[in-house]
PDB file of C-alpha atoms in Angstrom:
ATOM      1  CA  MET A  12     -27.817  14.995 -23.483  1.00 47.00           C
ATOM      2  CA  GLU A  13     -25.172  16.928 -25.018  1.00 52.00           C
ATOM      3  CA  ARG A  14     -21.470  17.532 -23.473  1.00 53.00           C
ATOM      4  CA  THR A  15     -20.537  21.121 -23.474  1.00 54.00           C
ATOM      5  CA  GLU A  16     -16.853  21.197 -23.799  1.00 52.00           C
ATOM      6  CA  ALA A  17     -15.181  24.579 -21.812  1.00 54.00           C
ATOM      7  CA  SER A  18     -12.667  26.286 -24.429  1.00 58.00           C
ATOM      8  CA  GLY A  19     -11.339  23.811 -25.408  1.00 60.00           C
ATOM      9  CA  PHE A  20     -10.818  21.085 -22.568  1.00 58.00           C
ATOM     10  CA  PRO A  21     -13.342  18.244 -23.147  1.00 62.00           C
ATOM     11  CA  ASP A  22     -15.134  17.162 -20.115  1.00 68.00           C
ATOM     12  CA  VAL A  23     -13.891  19.467 -17.624  1.00 65.00           C
ATOM     13  CA  PRO A  24     -14.356  18.319 -13.952  1.00 69.00           C
ATOM     14  CA  PRO A  25     -15.993  20.680 -11.382  1.00 72.00           C
ATOM     15  CA  PRO A  26     -14.375  22.403  -8.923  1.00 72.00           C
ATOM     16  CA  PRO A  27     -13.403  20.482  -5.785  1.00 70.00           C
ATOM     17  CA  ALA A  28     -15.075  21.617  -2.725  1.00 72.00           C
ATOM     18  CA  THR A  29     -12.824  23.201  -0.209  1.00 70.00           C
ATOM     19  CA  PRO A  30     -10.913  21.551   2.445  1.00 64.00           C
ATOM     20  CA  PRO A  31     -11.705  22.116   5.897  1.00 63.00           C
ATOM     21  CA  GLN A  32      -9.353  24.994   7.471  1.00 63.00           C
ATOM     22  CA  ALA A  33      -6.301  23.812   9.961  1.00 60.00           C
ATOM     23  CA  SER A  34      -5.340  24.577  12.695  1.00 59.00           C
ATOM     24  CA  SER A  35      -2.088  25.798  11.312  1.00 71.00           C
ATOM     25  CA  ALA A  36      -1.131  27.531   8.040  1.00 74.00           C
ATOM     26  CA  ILE A  37       0.523  25.851   5.046  1.00 78.00           C
ATOM     27  CA  GLU A  38       1.877  28.337   2.799  1.00 82.00           C
ATOM     28  CA  LEU A  39       1.444  27.498  -0.926  1.00 85.00           C
ATOM     29  CA  ARG A  40       2.824  29.481  -3.749  1.00 85.00           C
ATOM     30  CA  VAL A  41       2.354  28.818  -7.895  1.00 86.00           C
ATOM     31  CA  GLY A  42       5.545  30.282  -9.635  1.00 83.00           C
ATOM     32  CA  LYS A  43       7.346  28.832 -12.952  1.00 81.00           C
ATOM     33  CA  ARG A  44       4.938  26.279 -13.424  1.00 83.00           C
ATOM     34  CA  LEU A  45       5.574  24.471 -10.030  1.00 85.00           C
ATOM     35  CA  LEU A  46       3.158  24.136  -6.893  1.00 83.00           C
ATOM     36  CA  TRP A  47       5.261  25.024  -3.353  1.00 84.00           C
ATOM     37  CA  VAL A  48       3.493  23.434  -0.298  1.00 85.00           C
ATOM     38  CA  GLY A  49       5.594  24.100   2.277  1.00 80.00           C
ATOM     39  CA  GLY A  50       9.342  23.298   1.284  1.00 81.00           C
ATOM     40  CA  ALA A  51       7.822  20.902  -1.349  1.00 84.00           C
ATOM     41  CA  ALA A  52       7.932  21.477  -4.913  1.00 83.00           C
ATOM     42  CA  TYR A  53       5.266  19.726  -6.886  1.00 83.00           C
ATOM     43  CA  PRO A  54       5.394  20.361 -10.920  1.00 83.00           C
ATOM     44  CA  LEU A  55       1.924  21.266 -12.321  1.00 82.00           C
ATOM     45  CA  GLU A  56       2.486  19.356 -15.535  1.00 82.00           C
ATOM     46  CA  ASN A  57       2.086  15.770 -13.643  1.00 73.00           C
ATOM     47  CA  ILE A  58      -0.961  17.024 -11.497  1.00 70.00           C
ATOM     48  CA  ALA A  59      -3.827  15.949 -12.625  1.00 70.00           C
ATOM     49  CA  ARG A  60      -6.796  16.273 -10.026  1.00 70.00           C
ATOM     50  CA  VAL A  61      -5.991  17.058  -6.376  1.00 68.00           C
ATOM     51  CA  HIS A  62      -8.621  15.716  -3.894  1.00 74.00           C
ATOM     52  CA  THR A  63      -8.625  14.976  -0.158  1.00 80.00           C
ATOM     53  CA  TYR A  64      -8.494  11.009   0.930  1.00 82.00           C
ATOM     54  CA  MET A  65      -8.720   9.638   4.504  1.00 85.00           C
ATOM     55  CA  LEU A  66      -6.404   6.630   5.238  1.00 87.00           C
ATOM     56  CA  THR A  67      -8.013   4.138   8.114  1.00 90.00           C
ATOM     57  CA  PRO A  68      -5.982   0.848   8.369  1.00 91.00           C
ATOM     58  CA  ARG A  69      -7.511  -1.882   9.178  1.00 94.00           C
ATOM     59  CA  ARG A  70      -5.596  -3.011  12.083  1.00 95.00           C
ATOM     60  CA  TRP A  71      -7.951  -5.907  12.943  1.00 96.00           C
ATOM     61  CA  ASP A  72      -7.538  -7.761   9.463  1.00 96.00           C
ATOM     62  CA  ALA A  73      -3.511  -7.257   9.374  1.00 95.00           C
ATOM     63  CA  THR A  74      -3.320  -8.796  12.709  1.00 96.00           C
ATOM     64  CA  ARG A  75      -5.206 -11.736  11.348  1.00 97.00           C
ATOM     65  CA  GLN A  76      -3.646 -12.556   8.351  1.00 97.00           C
ATOM     66  CA  PHE A  77      -0.408 -12.227  10.225  1.00 97.00           C
ATOM     67  CA  LEU A  78      -1.520 -14.696  12.761  1.00 98.00           C
ATOM     68  CA  LYS A  79      -2.776 -17.223  10.147  1.00 98.00           C
ATOM     69  CA  ARG A  80       0.606 -16.853   8.311  1.00 97.00           C
ATOM     70  CA  LEU A  81       2.596 -17.421  11.155  1.00 97.00           C
ATOM     71  CA  GLY A  82       0.349 -20.874  12.198  1.00 97.00           C
ATOM     72  CA  LEU A  83       1.062 -21.753   8.532  1.00 97.00           C
ATOM     73  CA  ILE A  84       4.805 -21.408   8.933  1.00 95.00           C
ATOM     74  CA  LEU A  85       4.869 -22.965  12.646  1.00 94.00           C
ATOM     75  CA  SER A  86       2.894 -26.089  11.364  1.00 94.00           C
ATOM     76  CA  VAL A  87       4.944 -26.317   7.963  1.00 93.00           C
ATOM     77  CA  ALA A  88       8.305 -26.328  10.269  1.00 89.00           C
ATOM     78  CA  PHE A  89       6.656 -28.623  13.110  1.00 89.00           C
ATOM     79  CA  ALA A  90       5.681 -31.186  10.014  1.00 89.00           C
ATOM     80  CA  LEU A  91       9.189 -31.132   8.800  1.00 86.00           C
ATOM     81  CA  THR A  92      10.507 -31.455  12.810  1.00 84.00           C
ATOM     82  CA  ILE A  93       8.498 -34.961  12.821  1.00 84.00           C
ATOM     83  CA  LEU A  94       9.129 -36.088   9.281  1.00 81.00           C
ATOM     84  CA  GLY A  95      13.230 -35.433  10.037  1.00 75.00           C
ATOM     85  CA  GLY A  96      12.531 -37.443  13.602  1.00 74.00           C
ATOM     86  CA  VAL A  97      10.736 -40.143  11.785  1.00 74.00           C
ATOM     87  CA  THR A  98      13.322 -40.387   8.638  1.00 70.00           C
ATOM     88  CA  GLY A  99      15.851 -40.154  11.826  1.00 66.00           C
ATOM     89  CA  ILE A 100      14.575 -43.560  13.432  1.00 64.00           C
ATOM     90  CA  ALA A 101      14.249 -45.229   9.734  1.00 61.00           C
ATOM     91  CA  GLY A 102      18.121 -44.733   9.562  1.00 63.00           C
ATOM     92  CA  GLN A 103      20.854 -42.320  10.206  1.00 60.00           C
ATOM     93  CA  ASP A 104      22.178 -41.869   6.572  1.00 62.00           C
ATOM     94  CA  THR A 105      18.607 -40.987   5.380  1.00 59.00           C
ATOM     95  CA  ALA A 106      18.210 -38.462   8.437  1.00 56.00           C
ATOM     96  CA  SER A 107      20.919 -36.936   7.461  1.00 62.00           C
ATOM     97  CA  LYS A 108      20.462 -36.815   3.344  1.00 62.00           C
ATOM     98  CA  LEU A 109      16.467 -34.871   4.835  1.00 54.00           C
ATOM     99  CA  VAL A 110      17.980 -32.469   6.782  1.00 54.00           C
ATOM    100  CA  MET A 111      20.563 -31.514   4.395  1.00 57.00           C
ATOM    101  CA  TRP A 112      17.689 -30.990   2.146  1.00 51.00           C
ATOM    102  CA  VAL A 113      15.561 -29.099   4.295  1.00 51.00           C
TER     103      VAL A 113
END
């Protein structure tokens, strides 16, 4: 299978599909190598390809990860508290050094 090159540009992708029409109008202007979208300016030399991407946050995964990490932190804090209490029973000098270290 042979590749076709369009006027010196290798592997030019096909033009993107037209985006769905929005309810409000957005002003687009091109001038002096700048793309103006409303009040924002984008230099055209930095734009390679533009497409629409819909990001849907995974809230349940984020909540589960937060709860796992919270459980780990609380477990370590609880274990260090018990360790401090056990060493406090063994000797006051050792407990004060452990509290200073933690």
